[in-house]
């Protein structure tokens, strides 16, 4: 059975955390699809949100992770795409609930706001929590 591919991208502020989360993805048995950036040199976060959105639309991955300094800008850029439900999370509770209630397909993190350990915990919870469906299905459908 092939490994599930998880797309991951960041701007310069998230470059270091992205490298750590790629290792975490591989350790969890996922195949990381690194969509950049390739260095800590300044770049524009919308470009990387767009790359990830295109990868999900093209079927290269079903889920993704985006990282910028606060997570705010990159989540806003990602959510401009109708097939993306990107959620900025700061703890495992928000990571769990965004999967259960919102069926989020992209996890967004702020590298300057949370540490690597919290980010790894959020990633694990996000990727192992299922959508509850039921009363949430109609609400999620309205976003697409």
mmCIF file of C-alpha atoms in Angstrom:
data_model
loop_
_atom_site.group_PDB
_atom_site.id
_atom_site.type_symbol
_atom_site.label_atom_id
_atom_site.label_comp_id
_atom_site.label_asym_id
_atom_site.label_seq_id
_atom_site.Cartn_x
_atom_site.Cartn_y
_atom_site.Cartn_z
ATOM 1 C CA UNK A 1 0.000 0.000 0.000
ATOM 2 C CA UNK A 2 1.526 3.359 -1.018
ATOM 3 C CA UNK A 3 2.194 6.008 1.603
ATOM 4 C CA UNK A 4 -0.180 8.959 1.746
ATOM 5 C CA UNK A 5 1.429 12.091 0.372
ATOM 6 C CA UNK A 6 1.147 15.237 2.479
ATOM 7 C CA UNK A 7 2.009 18.507 0.721
ATOM 8 C CA UNK A 8 3.997 20.963 2.818
ATOM 9 C CA UNK A 9 5.140 24.510 2.077
ATOM 10 C CA UNK A 10 6.291 27.601 3.905
ATOM 11 C CA UNK A 11 7.647 31.060 3.488
ATOM 12 C CA UNK A 12 11.055 32.056 4.846
ATOM 13 C CA UNK A 13 9.782 32.420 8.422
ATOM 14 C CA UNK A 14 8.536 28.847 8.407
ATOM 15 C CA UNK A 15 11.514 27.309 6.624
ATOM 16 C CA UNK A 16 13.142 25.774 9.714
ATOM 17 C CA UNK A 17 9.875 24.442 11.165
ATOM 18 C CA UNK A 18 8.962 22.992 7.758
ATOM 19 C CA UNK A 19 12.191 20.961 7.776
ATOM 20 C CA UNK A 20 11.348 19.583 11.220
ATOM 21 C CA UNK A 21 7.774 18.724 10.230
ATOM 22 C CA UNK A 22 8.951 16.972 7.066
ATOM 23 C CA UNK A 23 10.990 14.652 9.279
ATOM 24 C CA UNK A 24 7.985 14.144 11.530
ATOM 25 C CA UNK A 25 5.781 13.274 8.536
ATOM 26 C CA UNK A 26 8.276 10.678 7.335
ATOM 27 C CA UNK A 27 8.543 9.209 10.842
ATOM 28 C CA UNK A 28 4.747 8.908 10.920
ATOM 29 C CA UNK A 29 4.779 6.957 7.633
ATOM 30 C CA UNK A 30 3.682 9.769 5.306
ATOM 31 C CA UNK A 31 5.418 10.921 2.127
ATOM 32 C CA UNK A 32 6.143 14.664 2.381
ATOM 33 C CA UNK A 33 5.797 16.657 -0.844
ATOM 34 C CA UNK A 34 7.959 19.734 -0.249
ATOM 35 C CA UNK A 35 6.697 22.668 -2.299
ATOM 36 C CA UNK A 36 9.228 25.184 -0.964
ATOM 37 C CA UNK A 37 10.627 27.534 0.010
ATOM 38 C CA UNK A 38 14.147 26.161 -0.260
ATOM 39 C CA UNK A 39 15.956 28.627 2.024
ATOM 40 C CA UNK A 40 15.391 31.228 4.751
ATOM 41 C CA UNK A 41 15.706 34.041 2.172
ATOM 42 C CA UNK A 42 12.691 36.348 2.031
ATOM 43 C CA UNK A 43 9.812 35.188 -0.181
ATOM 44 C CA UNK A 44 6.087 35.936 -0.497
ATOM 45 C CA UNK A 45 3.800 33.519 1.391
ATOM 46 C CA UNK A 46 0.900 33.676 -1.133
ATOM 47 C CA UNK A 47 3.118 31.995 -3.730
ATOM 48 C CA UNK A 48 3.550 28.966 -1.492
ATOM 49 C CA UNK A 49 -0.100 28.807 -0.489
ATOM 50 C CA UNK A 50 -0.923 28.819 -4.197
ATOM 51 C CA UNK A 51 1.565 26.015 -4.892
ATOM 52 C CA UNK A 52 -0.001 23.875 -2.207
ATOM 53 C CA UNK A 53 -3.533 24.624 -3.411
ATOM 54 C CA UNK A 54 -2.535 23.589 -6.940
ATOM 55 C CA UNK A 55 -0.995 20.349 -5.652
ATOM 56 C CA UNK A 56 -4.216 19.464 -3.836
ATOM 57 C CA UNK A 57 -6.362 20.388 -6.835
ATOM 58 C CA UNK A 58 -4.180 18.288 -9.158
ATOM 59 C CA UNK A 59 -4.394 15.292 -6.823
ATOM 60 C CA UNK A 60 -0.711 15.224 -5.881
ATOM 61 C CA UNK A 61 -1.896 15.170 -2.250
ATOM 62 C CA UNK A 62 -5.220 15.246 -0.409
ATOM 63 C CA UNK A 63 -3.987 17.149 2.636
ATOM 64 C CA UNK A 64 -1.348 19.741 3.343
ATOM 65 C CA UNK A 65 0.576 21.846 5.841
ATOM 66 C CA UNK A 66 1.402 25.541 5.454
ATOM 67 C CA UNK A 67 3.704 27.590 7.663
ATOM 68 C CA UNK A 68 4.548 31.280 7.852
ATOM 69 C CA UNK A 69 5.571 33.562 10.698
ATOM 70 C CA UNK A 70 2.128 33.848 12.290
ATOM 71 C CA UNK A 71 0.167 31.415 10.114
ATOM 72 C CA UNK A 72 -2.343 34.170 9.441
ATOM 73 C CA UNK A 73 -1.226 35.364 6.013
ATOM 74 C CA UNK A 74 -0.627 31.942 4.554
ATOM 75 C CA UNK A 75 -4.005 30.669 5.801
ATOM 76 C CA UNK A 76 -5.766 33.681 4.281
ATOM 77 C CA UNK A 77 -3.996 33.103 0.959
ATOM 78 C CA UNK A 78 -4.838 29.397 0.958
ATOM 79 C CA UNK A 79 -8.510 29.927 1.748
ATOM 80 C CA UNK A 80 -8.953 31.996 -1.407
ATOM 81 C CA UNK A 81 -9.140 28.622 -3.187
ATOM 82 C CA UNK A 82 -12.602 27.037 -2.956
ATOM 83 C CA UNK A 83 -11.278 23.478 -2.554
ATOM 84 C CA UNK A 84 -9.104 24.454 0.406
ATOM 85 C CA UNK A 85 -10.249 24.487 4.019
ATOM 86 C CA UNK A 86 -7.140 25.794 5.737
ATOM 87 C CA UNK A 87 -7.192 26.158 9.507
ATOM 88 C CA UNK A 88 -4.715 28.104 11.606
ATOM 89 C CA UNK A 89 -4.187 26.218 14.853
ATOM 90 C CA UNK A 90 -2.189 26.946 17.981
ATOM 91 C CA UNK A 91 -2.768 23.799 20.043
ATOM 92 C CA UNK A 92 -3.934 20.200 19.796
ATOM 93 C CA UNK A 93 -7.514 21.082 20.712
ATOM 94 C CA UNK A 94 -7.905 23.416 17.733
ATOM 95 C CA UNK A 95 -6.138 20.853 15.505
ATOM 96 C CA UNK A 96 -8.579 18.130 16.586
ATOM 97 C CA UNK A 97 -11.708 20.268 16.335
ATOM 98 C CA UNK A 98 -10.904 21.660 12.907
ATOM 99 C CA UNK A 99 -10.754 18.111 11.596
ATOM 100 C CA UNK A 100 -13.821 16.886 13.492
ATOM 101 C CA UNK A 101 -16.068 19.872 12.803
ATOM 102 C CA UNK A 102 -14.644 21.637 9.730
ATOM 103 C CA UNK A 103 -13.054 18.780 7.775
ATOM 104 C CA UNK A 104 -10.022 21.017 7.248
ATOM 105 C CA UNK A 105 -7.652 19.704 4.604
ATOM 106 C CA UNK A 106 -4.774 22.104 5.298
ATOM 107 C CA UNK A 107 -3.090 22.695 8.640
ATOM 108 C CA UNK A 108 -1.607 26.182 9.080
ATOM 109 C CA UNK A 109 0.969 27.007 11.710
ATOM 110 C CA UNK A 110 2.746 30.150 12.875
ATOM 111 C CA UNK A 111 6.441 29.382 13.290
ATOM 112 C CA UNK A 112 7.040 32.509 15.347
ATOM 113 C CA UNK A 113 4.144 31.768 17.697
ATOM 114 C CA UNK A 114 4.419 28.097 18.603
ATOM 115 C CA UNK A 115 7.385 25.861 19.270
ATOM 116 C CA UNK A 116 8.409 22.799 17.317
ATOM 117 C CA UNK A 117 7.041 20.378 19.921
ATOM 118 C CA UNK A 118 3.570 21.954 19.872
ATOM 119 C CA UNK A 119 3.656 22.056 16.072
ATOM 120 C CA UNK A 120 4.522 18.340 15.928
ATOM 121 C CA UNK A 121 1.697 17.527 18.339
ATOM 122 C CA UNK A 122 -0.739 19.568 16.236
ATOM 123 C CA UNK A 123 0.433 17.787 13.086
ATOM 124 C CA UNK A 124 -0.091 14.335 14.621
ATOM 125 C CA UNK A 125 -3.574 15.183 15.879
ATOM 126 C CA UNK A 126 -4.565 16.841 12.594
ATOM 127 C CA UNK A 127 -3.503 13.818 10.542
ATOM 128 C CA UNK A 128 -5.060 11.190 12.817
ATOM 129 C CA UNK A 129 -8.430 12.822 13.505
ATOM 130 C CA UNK A 130 -11.416 12.039 11.289
ATOM 131 C CA UNK A 131 -14.238 14.343 10.224
ATOM 132 C CA UNK A 132 -17.351 13.635 12.328
ATOM 133 C CA UNK A 133 -19.779 14.406 9.520
ATOM 134 C CA UNK A 134 -23.387 14.492 10.701
ATOM 135 C CA UNK A 135 -24.521 17.978 11.703
ATOM 136 C CA UNK A 136 -21.246 19.412 10.356
ATOM 137 C CA UNK A 137 -21.662 18.141 6.781
ATOM 138 C CA UNK A 138 -24.107 20.822 5.646
ATOM 139 C CA UNK A 139 -21.931 23.608 7.098
ATOM 140 C CA UNK A 140 -18.789 22.321 5.421
ATOM 141 C CA UNK A 141 -20.647 21.929 2.116
ATOM 142 C CA UNK A 142 -21.563 25.623 2.226
ATOM 143 C CA UNK A 143 -17.872 26.516 2.185
ATOM 144 C CA UNK A 144 -17.252 24.647 -1.053
#
